CSV table of C-alpha atoms and ligand atoms in Angstrom, one decimal:
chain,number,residue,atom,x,y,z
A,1,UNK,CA,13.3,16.4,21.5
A,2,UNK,CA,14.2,13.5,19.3
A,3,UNK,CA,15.3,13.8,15.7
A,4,UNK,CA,12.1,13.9,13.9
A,5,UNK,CA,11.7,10.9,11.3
A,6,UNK,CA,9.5,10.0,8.4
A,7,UNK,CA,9.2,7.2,9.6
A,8,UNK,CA,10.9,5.9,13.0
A,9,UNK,CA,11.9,2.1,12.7
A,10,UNK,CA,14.5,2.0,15.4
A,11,UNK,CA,12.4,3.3,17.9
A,12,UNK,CA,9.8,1.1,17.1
A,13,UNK,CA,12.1,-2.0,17.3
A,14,UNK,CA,13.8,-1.2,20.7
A,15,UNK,CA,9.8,-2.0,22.1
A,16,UNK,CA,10.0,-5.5,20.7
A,17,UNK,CA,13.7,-6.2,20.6
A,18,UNK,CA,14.1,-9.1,23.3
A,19,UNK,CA,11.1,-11.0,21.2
A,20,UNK,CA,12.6,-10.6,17.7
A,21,UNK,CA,16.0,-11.6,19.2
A,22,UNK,CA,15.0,-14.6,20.3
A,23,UNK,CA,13.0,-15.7,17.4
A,24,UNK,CA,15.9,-14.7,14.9
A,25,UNK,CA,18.5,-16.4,17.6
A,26,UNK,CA,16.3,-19.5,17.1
A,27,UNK,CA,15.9,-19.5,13.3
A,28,UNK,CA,20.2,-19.0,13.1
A,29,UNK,CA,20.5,-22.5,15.7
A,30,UNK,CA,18.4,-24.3,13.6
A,31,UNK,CA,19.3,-22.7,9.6
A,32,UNK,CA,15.6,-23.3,8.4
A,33,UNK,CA,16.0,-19.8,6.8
A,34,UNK,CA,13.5,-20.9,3.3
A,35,UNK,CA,10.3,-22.0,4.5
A,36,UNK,CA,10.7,-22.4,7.6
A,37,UNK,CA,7.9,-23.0,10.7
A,38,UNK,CA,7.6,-19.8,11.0
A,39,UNK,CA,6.3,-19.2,7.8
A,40,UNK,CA,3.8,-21.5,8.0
A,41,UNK,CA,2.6,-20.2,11.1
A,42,UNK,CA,2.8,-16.5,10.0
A,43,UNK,CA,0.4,-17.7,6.6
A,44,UNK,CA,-1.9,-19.0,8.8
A,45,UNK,CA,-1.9,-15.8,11.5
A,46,UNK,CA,-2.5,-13.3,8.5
A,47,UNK,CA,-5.2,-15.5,7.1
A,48,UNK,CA,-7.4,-15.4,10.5
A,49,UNK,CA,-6.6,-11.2,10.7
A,50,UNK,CA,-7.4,-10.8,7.5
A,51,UNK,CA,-10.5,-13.0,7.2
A,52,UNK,CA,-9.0,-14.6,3.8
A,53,UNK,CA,-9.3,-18.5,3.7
A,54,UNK,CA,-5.7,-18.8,1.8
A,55,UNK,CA,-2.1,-16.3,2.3
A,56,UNK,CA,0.6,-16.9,0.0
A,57,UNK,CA,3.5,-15.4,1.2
A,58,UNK,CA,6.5,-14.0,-1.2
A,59,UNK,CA,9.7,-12.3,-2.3
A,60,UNK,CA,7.9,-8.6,-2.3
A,61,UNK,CA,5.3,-6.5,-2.7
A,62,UNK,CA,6.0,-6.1,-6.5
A,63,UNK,CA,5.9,-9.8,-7.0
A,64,UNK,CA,3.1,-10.2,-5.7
A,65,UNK,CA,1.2,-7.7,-8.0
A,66,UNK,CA,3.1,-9.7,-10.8
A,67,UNK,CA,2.3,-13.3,-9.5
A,68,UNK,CA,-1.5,-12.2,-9.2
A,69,UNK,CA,-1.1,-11.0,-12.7
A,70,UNK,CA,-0.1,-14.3,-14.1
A,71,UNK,CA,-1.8,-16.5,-12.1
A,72,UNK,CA,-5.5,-14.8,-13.1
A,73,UNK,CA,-4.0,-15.4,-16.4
A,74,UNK,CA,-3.6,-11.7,-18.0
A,75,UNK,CA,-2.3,-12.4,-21.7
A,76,UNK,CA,-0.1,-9.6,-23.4
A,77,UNK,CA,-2.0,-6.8,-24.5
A,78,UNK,CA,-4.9,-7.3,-22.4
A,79,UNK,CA,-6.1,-4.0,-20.6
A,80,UNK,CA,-5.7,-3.8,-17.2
A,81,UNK,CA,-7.5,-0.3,-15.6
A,82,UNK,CA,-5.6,1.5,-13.2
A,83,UNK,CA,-4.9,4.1,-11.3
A,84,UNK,CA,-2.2,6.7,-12.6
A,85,UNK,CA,-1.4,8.0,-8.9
A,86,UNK,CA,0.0,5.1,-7.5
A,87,UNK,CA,3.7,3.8,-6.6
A,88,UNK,CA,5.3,2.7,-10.3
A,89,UNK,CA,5.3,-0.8,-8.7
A,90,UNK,CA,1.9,-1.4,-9.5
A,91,UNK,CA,2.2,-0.6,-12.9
A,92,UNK,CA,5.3,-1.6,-13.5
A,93,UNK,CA,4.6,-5.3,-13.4
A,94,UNK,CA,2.3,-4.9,-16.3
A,95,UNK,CA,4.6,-3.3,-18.4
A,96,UNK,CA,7.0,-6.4,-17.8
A,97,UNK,CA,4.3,-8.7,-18.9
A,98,UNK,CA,3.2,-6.9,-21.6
A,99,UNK,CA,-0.4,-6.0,-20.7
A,100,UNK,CA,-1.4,-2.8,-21.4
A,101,UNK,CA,-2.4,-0.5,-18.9
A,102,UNK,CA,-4.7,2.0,-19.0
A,103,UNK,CA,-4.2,4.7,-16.3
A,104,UNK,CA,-7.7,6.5,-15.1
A,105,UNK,CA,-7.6,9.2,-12.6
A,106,UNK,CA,-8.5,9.4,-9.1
A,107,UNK,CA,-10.6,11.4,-7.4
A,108,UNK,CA,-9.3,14.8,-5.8
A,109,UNK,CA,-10.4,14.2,-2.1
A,110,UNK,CA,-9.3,10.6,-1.1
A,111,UNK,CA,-6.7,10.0,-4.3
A,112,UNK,CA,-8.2,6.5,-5.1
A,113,UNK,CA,-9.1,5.5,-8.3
A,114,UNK,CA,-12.6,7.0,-9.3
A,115,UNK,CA,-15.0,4.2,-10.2
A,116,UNK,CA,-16.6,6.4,-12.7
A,117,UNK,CA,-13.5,6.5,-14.2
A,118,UNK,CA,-13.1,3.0,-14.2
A,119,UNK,CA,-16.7,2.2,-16.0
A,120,UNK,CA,-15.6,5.1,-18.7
A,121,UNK,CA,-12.1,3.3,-19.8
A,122,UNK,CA,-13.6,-0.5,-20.4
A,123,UNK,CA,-13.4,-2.1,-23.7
A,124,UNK,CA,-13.7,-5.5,-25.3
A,125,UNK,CA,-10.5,-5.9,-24.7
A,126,UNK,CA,-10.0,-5.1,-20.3
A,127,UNK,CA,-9.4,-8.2,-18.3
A,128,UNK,CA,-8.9,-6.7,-15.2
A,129,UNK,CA,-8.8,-3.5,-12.6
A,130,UNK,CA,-6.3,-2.9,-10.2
A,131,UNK,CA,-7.5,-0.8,-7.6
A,132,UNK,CA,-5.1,0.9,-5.0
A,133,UNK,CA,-5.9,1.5,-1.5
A,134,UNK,CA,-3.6,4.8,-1.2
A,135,UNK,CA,-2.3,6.4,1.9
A,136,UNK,CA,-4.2,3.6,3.9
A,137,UNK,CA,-7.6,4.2,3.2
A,138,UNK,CA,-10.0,2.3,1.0
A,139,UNK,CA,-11.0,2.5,-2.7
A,140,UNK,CA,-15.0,2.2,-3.1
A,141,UNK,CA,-14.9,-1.4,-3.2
A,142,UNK,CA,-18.8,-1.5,-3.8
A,143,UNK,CA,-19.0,0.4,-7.2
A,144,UNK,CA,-15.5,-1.1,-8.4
A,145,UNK,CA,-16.9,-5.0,-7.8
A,146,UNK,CA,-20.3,-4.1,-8.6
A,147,UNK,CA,-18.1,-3.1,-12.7
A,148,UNK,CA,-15.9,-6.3,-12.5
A,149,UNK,CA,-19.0,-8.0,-12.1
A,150,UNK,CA,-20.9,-6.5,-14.8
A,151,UNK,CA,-18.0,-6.5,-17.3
A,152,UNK,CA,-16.9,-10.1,-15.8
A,153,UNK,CA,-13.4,-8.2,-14.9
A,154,UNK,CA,-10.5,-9.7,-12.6
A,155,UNK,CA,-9.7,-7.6,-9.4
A,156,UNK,CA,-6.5,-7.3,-7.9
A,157,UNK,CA,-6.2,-5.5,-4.8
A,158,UNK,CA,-2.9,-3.2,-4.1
A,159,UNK,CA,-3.1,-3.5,-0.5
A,160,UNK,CA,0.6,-2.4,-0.1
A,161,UNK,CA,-0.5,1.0,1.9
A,162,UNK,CA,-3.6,0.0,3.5
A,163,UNK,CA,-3.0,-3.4,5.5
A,164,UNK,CA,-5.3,-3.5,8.8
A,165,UNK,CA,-7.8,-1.4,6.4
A,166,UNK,CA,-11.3,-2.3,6.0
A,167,UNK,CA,-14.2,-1.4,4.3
A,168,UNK,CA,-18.0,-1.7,5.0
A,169,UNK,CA,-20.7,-2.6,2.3
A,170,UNK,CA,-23.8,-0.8,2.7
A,171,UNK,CA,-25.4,-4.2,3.7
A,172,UNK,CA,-23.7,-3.5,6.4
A,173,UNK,CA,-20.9,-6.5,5.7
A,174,UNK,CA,-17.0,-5.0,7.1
A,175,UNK,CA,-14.2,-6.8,4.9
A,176,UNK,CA,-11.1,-5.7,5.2
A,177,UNK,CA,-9.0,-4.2,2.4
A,178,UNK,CA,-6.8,-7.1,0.1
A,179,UNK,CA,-9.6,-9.7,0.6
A,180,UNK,CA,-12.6,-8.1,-1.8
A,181,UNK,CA,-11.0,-8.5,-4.9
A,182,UNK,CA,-9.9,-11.8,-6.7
A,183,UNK,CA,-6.7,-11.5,-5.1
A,184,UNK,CA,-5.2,-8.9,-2.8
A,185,UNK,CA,-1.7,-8.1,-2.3
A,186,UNK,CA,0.8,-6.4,0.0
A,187,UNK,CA,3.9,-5.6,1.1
A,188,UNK,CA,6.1,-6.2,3.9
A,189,UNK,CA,8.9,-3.2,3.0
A,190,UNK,CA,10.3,-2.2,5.8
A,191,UNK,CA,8.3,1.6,6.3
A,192,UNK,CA,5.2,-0.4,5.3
A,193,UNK,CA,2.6,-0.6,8.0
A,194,UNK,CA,3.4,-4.1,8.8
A,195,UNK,CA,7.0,-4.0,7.8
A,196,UNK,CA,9.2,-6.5,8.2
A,197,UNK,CA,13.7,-6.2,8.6
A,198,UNK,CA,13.9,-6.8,4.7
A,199,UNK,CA,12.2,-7.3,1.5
A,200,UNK,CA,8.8,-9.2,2.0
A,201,UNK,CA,5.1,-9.7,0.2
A,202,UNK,CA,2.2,-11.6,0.0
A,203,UNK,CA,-1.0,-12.1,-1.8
A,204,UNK,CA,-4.7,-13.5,-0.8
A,205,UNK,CA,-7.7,-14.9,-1.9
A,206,UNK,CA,-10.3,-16.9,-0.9
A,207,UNK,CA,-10.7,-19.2,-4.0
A,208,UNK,CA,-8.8,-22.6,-3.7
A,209,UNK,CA,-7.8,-22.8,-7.4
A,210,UNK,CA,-6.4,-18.8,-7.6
A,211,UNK,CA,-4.9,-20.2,-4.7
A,212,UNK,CA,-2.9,-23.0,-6.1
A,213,UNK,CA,-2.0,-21.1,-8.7
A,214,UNK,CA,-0.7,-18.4,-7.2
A,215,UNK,CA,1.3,-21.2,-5.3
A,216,UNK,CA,2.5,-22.3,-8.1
A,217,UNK,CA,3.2,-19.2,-10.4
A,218,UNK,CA,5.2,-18.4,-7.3
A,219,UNK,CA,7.4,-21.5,-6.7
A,220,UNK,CA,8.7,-21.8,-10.6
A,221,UNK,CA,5.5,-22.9,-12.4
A,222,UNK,CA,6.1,-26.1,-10.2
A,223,UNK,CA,2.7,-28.5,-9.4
A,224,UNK,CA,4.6,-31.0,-7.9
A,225,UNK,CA,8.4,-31.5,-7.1
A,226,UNK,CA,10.5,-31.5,-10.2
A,227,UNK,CA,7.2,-30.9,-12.8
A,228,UNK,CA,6.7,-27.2,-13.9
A,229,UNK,CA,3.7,-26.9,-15.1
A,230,UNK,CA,3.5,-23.2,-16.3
A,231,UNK,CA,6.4,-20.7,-16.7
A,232,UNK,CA,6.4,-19.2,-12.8
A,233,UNK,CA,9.3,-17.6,-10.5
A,234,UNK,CA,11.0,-17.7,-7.9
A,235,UNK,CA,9.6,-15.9,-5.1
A,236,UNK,CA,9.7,-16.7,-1.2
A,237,UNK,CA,9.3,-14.9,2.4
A,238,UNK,CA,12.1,-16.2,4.0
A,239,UNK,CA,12.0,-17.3,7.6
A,240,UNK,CA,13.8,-14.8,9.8
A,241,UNK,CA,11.2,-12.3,7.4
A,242,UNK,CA,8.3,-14.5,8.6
A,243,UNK,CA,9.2,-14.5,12.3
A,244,UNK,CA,10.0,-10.8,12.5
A,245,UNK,CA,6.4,-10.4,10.9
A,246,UNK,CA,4.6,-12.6,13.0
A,247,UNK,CA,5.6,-10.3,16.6
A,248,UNK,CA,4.7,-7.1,14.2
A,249,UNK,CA,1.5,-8.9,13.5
A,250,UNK,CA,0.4,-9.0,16.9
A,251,UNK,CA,1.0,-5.5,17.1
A,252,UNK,CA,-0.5,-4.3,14.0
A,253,UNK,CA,-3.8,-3.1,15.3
A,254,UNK,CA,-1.8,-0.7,18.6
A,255,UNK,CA,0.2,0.2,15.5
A,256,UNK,CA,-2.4,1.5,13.6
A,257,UNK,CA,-3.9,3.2,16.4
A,258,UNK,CA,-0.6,5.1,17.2
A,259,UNK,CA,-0.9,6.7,13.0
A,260,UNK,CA,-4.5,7.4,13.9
A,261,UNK,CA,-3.5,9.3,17.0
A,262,UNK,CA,-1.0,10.9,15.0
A,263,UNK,CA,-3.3,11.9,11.9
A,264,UNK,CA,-6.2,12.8,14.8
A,265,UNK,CA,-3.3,15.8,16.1
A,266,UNK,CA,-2.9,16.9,12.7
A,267,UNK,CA,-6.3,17.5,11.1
A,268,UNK,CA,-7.3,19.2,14.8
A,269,UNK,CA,-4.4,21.3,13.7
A,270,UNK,CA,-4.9,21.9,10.2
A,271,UNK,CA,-8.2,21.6,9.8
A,272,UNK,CA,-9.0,25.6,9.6
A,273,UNK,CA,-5.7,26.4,7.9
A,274,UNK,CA,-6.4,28.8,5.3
A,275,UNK,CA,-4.7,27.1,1.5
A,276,UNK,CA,-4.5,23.7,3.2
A,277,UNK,CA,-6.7,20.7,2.6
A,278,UNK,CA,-6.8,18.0,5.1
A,279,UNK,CA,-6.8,14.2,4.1
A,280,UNK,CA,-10.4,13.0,3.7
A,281,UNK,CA,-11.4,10.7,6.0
A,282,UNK,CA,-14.5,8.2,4.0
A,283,UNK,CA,-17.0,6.6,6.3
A,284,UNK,CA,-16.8,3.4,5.2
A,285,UNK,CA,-13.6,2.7,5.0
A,286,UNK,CA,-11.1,2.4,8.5
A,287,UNK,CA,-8.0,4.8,7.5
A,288,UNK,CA,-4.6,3.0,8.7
A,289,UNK,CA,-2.3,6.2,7.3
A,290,UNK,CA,0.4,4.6,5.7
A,291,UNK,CA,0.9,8.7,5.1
A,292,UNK,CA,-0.5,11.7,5.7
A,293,UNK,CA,-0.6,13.5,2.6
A,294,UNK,CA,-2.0,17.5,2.6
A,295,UNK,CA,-3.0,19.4,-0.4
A,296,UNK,CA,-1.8,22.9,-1.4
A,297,UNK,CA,-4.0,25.6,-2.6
A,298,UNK,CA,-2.7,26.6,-5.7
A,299,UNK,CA,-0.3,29.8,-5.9
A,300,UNK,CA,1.2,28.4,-2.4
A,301,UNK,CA,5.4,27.7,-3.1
A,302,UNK,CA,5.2,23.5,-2.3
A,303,UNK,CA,8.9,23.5,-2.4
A,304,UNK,CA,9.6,26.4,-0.6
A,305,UNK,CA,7.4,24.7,2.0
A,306,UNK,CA,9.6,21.5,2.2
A,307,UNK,CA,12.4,23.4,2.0
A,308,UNK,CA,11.3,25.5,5.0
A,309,UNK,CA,10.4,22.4,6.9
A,310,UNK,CA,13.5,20.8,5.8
A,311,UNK,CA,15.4,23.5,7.5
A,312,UNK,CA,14.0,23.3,10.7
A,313,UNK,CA,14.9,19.1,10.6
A,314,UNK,CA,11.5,18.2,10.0
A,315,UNK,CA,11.4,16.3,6.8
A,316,UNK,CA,8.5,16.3,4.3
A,317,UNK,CA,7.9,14.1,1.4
A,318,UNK,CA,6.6,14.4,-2.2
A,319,UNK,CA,4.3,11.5,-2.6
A,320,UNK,CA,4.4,10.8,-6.2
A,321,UNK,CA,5.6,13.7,-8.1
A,322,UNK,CA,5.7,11.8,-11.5
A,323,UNK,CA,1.9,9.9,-12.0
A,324,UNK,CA,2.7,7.0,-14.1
A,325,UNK,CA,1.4,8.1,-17.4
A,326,UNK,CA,4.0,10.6,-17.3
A,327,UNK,CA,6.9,8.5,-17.0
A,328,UNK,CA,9.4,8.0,-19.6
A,329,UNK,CA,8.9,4.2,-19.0
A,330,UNK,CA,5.3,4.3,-20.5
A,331,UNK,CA,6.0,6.9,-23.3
A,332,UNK,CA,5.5,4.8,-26.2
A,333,UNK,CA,1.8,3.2,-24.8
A,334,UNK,CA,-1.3,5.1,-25.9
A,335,UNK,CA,-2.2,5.0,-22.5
A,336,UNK,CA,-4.2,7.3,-20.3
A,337,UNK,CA,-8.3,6.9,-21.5
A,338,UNK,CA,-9.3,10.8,-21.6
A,339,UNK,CA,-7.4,13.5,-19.4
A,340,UNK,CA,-6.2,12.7,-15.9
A,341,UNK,CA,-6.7,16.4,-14.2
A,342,UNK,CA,-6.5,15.3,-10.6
A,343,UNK,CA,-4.3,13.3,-11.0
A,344,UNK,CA,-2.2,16.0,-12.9
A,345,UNK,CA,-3.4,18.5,-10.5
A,346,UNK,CA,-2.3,16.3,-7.1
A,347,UNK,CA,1.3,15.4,-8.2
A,348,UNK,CA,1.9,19.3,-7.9
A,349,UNK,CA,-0.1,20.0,-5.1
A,350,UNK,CA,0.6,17.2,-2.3
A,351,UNK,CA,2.9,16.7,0.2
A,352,UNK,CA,2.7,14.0,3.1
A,353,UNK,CA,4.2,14.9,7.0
A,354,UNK,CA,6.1,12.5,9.1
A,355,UNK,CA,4.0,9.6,9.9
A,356,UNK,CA,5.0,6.3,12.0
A,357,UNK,CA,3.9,4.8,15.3
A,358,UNK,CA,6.5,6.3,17.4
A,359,UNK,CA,5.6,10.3,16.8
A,360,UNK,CA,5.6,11.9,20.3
A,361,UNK,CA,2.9,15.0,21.3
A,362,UNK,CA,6.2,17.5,21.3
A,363,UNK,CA,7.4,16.4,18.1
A,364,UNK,CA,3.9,16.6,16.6
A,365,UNK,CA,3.8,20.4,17.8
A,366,UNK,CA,6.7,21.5,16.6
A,367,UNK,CA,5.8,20.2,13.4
A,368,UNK,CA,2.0,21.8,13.2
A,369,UNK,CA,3.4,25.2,14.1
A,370,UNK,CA,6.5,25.1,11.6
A,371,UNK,CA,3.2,24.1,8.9
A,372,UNK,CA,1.5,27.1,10.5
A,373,UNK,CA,4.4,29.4,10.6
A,374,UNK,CA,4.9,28.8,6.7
A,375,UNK,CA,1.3,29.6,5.5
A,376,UNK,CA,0.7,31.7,8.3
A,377,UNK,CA,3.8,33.8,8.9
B,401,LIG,C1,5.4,-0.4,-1.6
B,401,LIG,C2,4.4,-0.6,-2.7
B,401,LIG,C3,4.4,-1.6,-3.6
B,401,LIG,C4,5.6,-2.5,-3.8
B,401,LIG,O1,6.0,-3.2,-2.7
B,401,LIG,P1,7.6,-3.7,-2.6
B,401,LIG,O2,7.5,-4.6,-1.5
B,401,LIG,O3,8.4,-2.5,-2.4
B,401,LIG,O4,7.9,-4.4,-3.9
B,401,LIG,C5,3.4,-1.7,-4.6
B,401,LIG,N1,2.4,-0.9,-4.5
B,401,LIG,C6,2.3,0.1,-3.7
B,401,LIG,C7,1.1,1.0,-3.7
B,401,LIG,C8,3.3,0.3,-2.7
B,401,LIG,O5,3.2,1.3,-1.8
């Protein structure tokens, strides 16, 4: 059996080597590395699979959350409502720019932000919510942009987990994920579900003037050459990134059915464990499973678990252990609006099982009856 993986990228590349070769071959014989044709072609490709009129391409996913940020125009000290059980990237940037966020907990069974929660935390003072698609599936778009439009609040999108995700309206109307909100953004890290050989982001919308700005908050505040309009940065998908993305692209959708095979093994598996609670799958939304993340009855040893799994080479991750209004980074905000108890609850209770497109049936067993061995003895 081959060494099991959290996440398997060199298997996954010896499928599409000869292409990515010759694309990166072509790129080096030419030294276009900064923009490139090939990331103009790549905006234009993620733009039709998305179904978003504009991409904008840059540096990383983290960037893109923070280009979003300024471009919508967030001023210090505006309140920004977001999830607390989320990757620190997402709040990070509005730290760094000063906003102030307010984390609001998520619900227990699909770890998104709870849109109840949301309503609950608004004052005069929130410009925006941040919504994060975790694990790959959905938040309840309806009920979040139904709020934004009540309050008249920005929405960004954290699409980073969830790319190839969609979500159905109960009109009936399928969008998916990163192109509801204001602006949607993702990233291109390498264990990302469209992951590219390096650091890579981008952000969408389908509003020509978010659009421009975003272009321009992106490419130092700059309208035209040599004028910079607003304060900006300097953020760019470089070319051998774009060209690497645009064979993954193609693939995206057999990737995504590969994670889905994968998580379809392992709730048939789990799904009757006694102390073990299976990821809950919405009906509305299309789960892509960036991860697969269990819960733990309480009173069941998490890290003897790991630990257990750990020594039979199957590695396990902890998926976040530290919400963000615990960390040390935020300690001086008044931040979280009321108590966070799933959120509190999850970060000692989850854990997430190896998850990429290249898991094979025998690997998959051996890793359901090591689960099933612990709880189970
Ligand atoms: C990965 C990730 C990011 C940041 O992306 P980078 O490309 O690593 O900067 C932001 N938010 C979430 C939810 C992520 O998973």
């Amino acid at each position: 059996m081959k060494k099991i993986q959290m996440v398997d990228l060199i298997s996954q590349y010896e499928k599409i080597k000869p292409q990515v070769q010759s694309s990166i071959n072509n790129i080096l014989d030419n030294a276009q590395f900064i923009n490139g044709p090939d990331v103009h072609s790549f905006k234009e490709e993620l733009g039709e699979y998305l179904g978003a009129k504009h991409v904008i391409p840059c540096a990383n996913g983290t960037d893109a959350l923070q280009i979003a940020m300024m471009a919508l125009g967030l001023k210090p000290g505006d309140e920004v409502i977001t999830p607390s059980y989320t990757y620190i990237a997402t709040t990070e940037v509005m730290g760094l720019l000063r906003l102030k966020p307010v984390f609001v907990d998520c619900e227990k069974d699909t770890f998104n932000i709870s849109p109840k929660a949301i309503e609950a935390a608004i004052t005069a003072r929130t410009k925006a919510i941040v919504p994060v698609h975790l694990y790959g599936q959905s938040c309840d778009m309806e009920a979040i942009m139904k709020i934004a439009k009540k309050y008249d609040l920005k929405v960004i999108e954290d699409n980073a987990q969830a790319i190839g995700s969609d979500y159905t309206f109960s009109d009936g109307t399928v969008k998916k994920t990163g192109t509801i909100g204001d602006v949607g953004c993702t990233s291109f890290f390498p264990s990302k579900n469209l992951g590219c050989f390096g650091d890579g982001g981008a952000m969408c919308t389908d509003d020509d003037e978010i659009a421009e700005k975003l272009t321009m908050v992106a490419n130092h505040g700059q309208s035209k050459r040599y004028y910079h309009d607003v304060v900006g940065c300097n953020s760019r998908l470089d070319t051998i990134q774009a060209a690497v993305l645009r064979i993954k692209l193609k693939e995206l959708d057999n990737y995504i059915d590969a994670r889905r095979k994968a998580a379809d093994y392992y709730d048939a598996q789990f799904s009757n464990i006694k102390g073990l609670t299976i990821p809950k799958r919405v009906k509305n939304s299309k789960h892509v499973f960036h991860q697969y993340t269990l819960q733990l009855d309480d009173g069941i040893d998490r890290d003897a678990l790991v630990a257990f799994l750990g020594e039979k080479d199957i590695p396990a991750m902890i998926y976040y252990p530290v919400p963000a209004h615990k960390q040390k980074m935020f300690a001086s905000l008044e931040t979280s609006s009321g108590s966070l108890v799933n959120t509190d609850w999850l970060t000692t209770r989850v854990f997430s099982l190896p998850m990429h497109t290249e898991l094979e049936l025998e690997q998959l067993e051996y890793i359901c009856s090591a689960v099933k061995e612990f709880l189970e003895g």
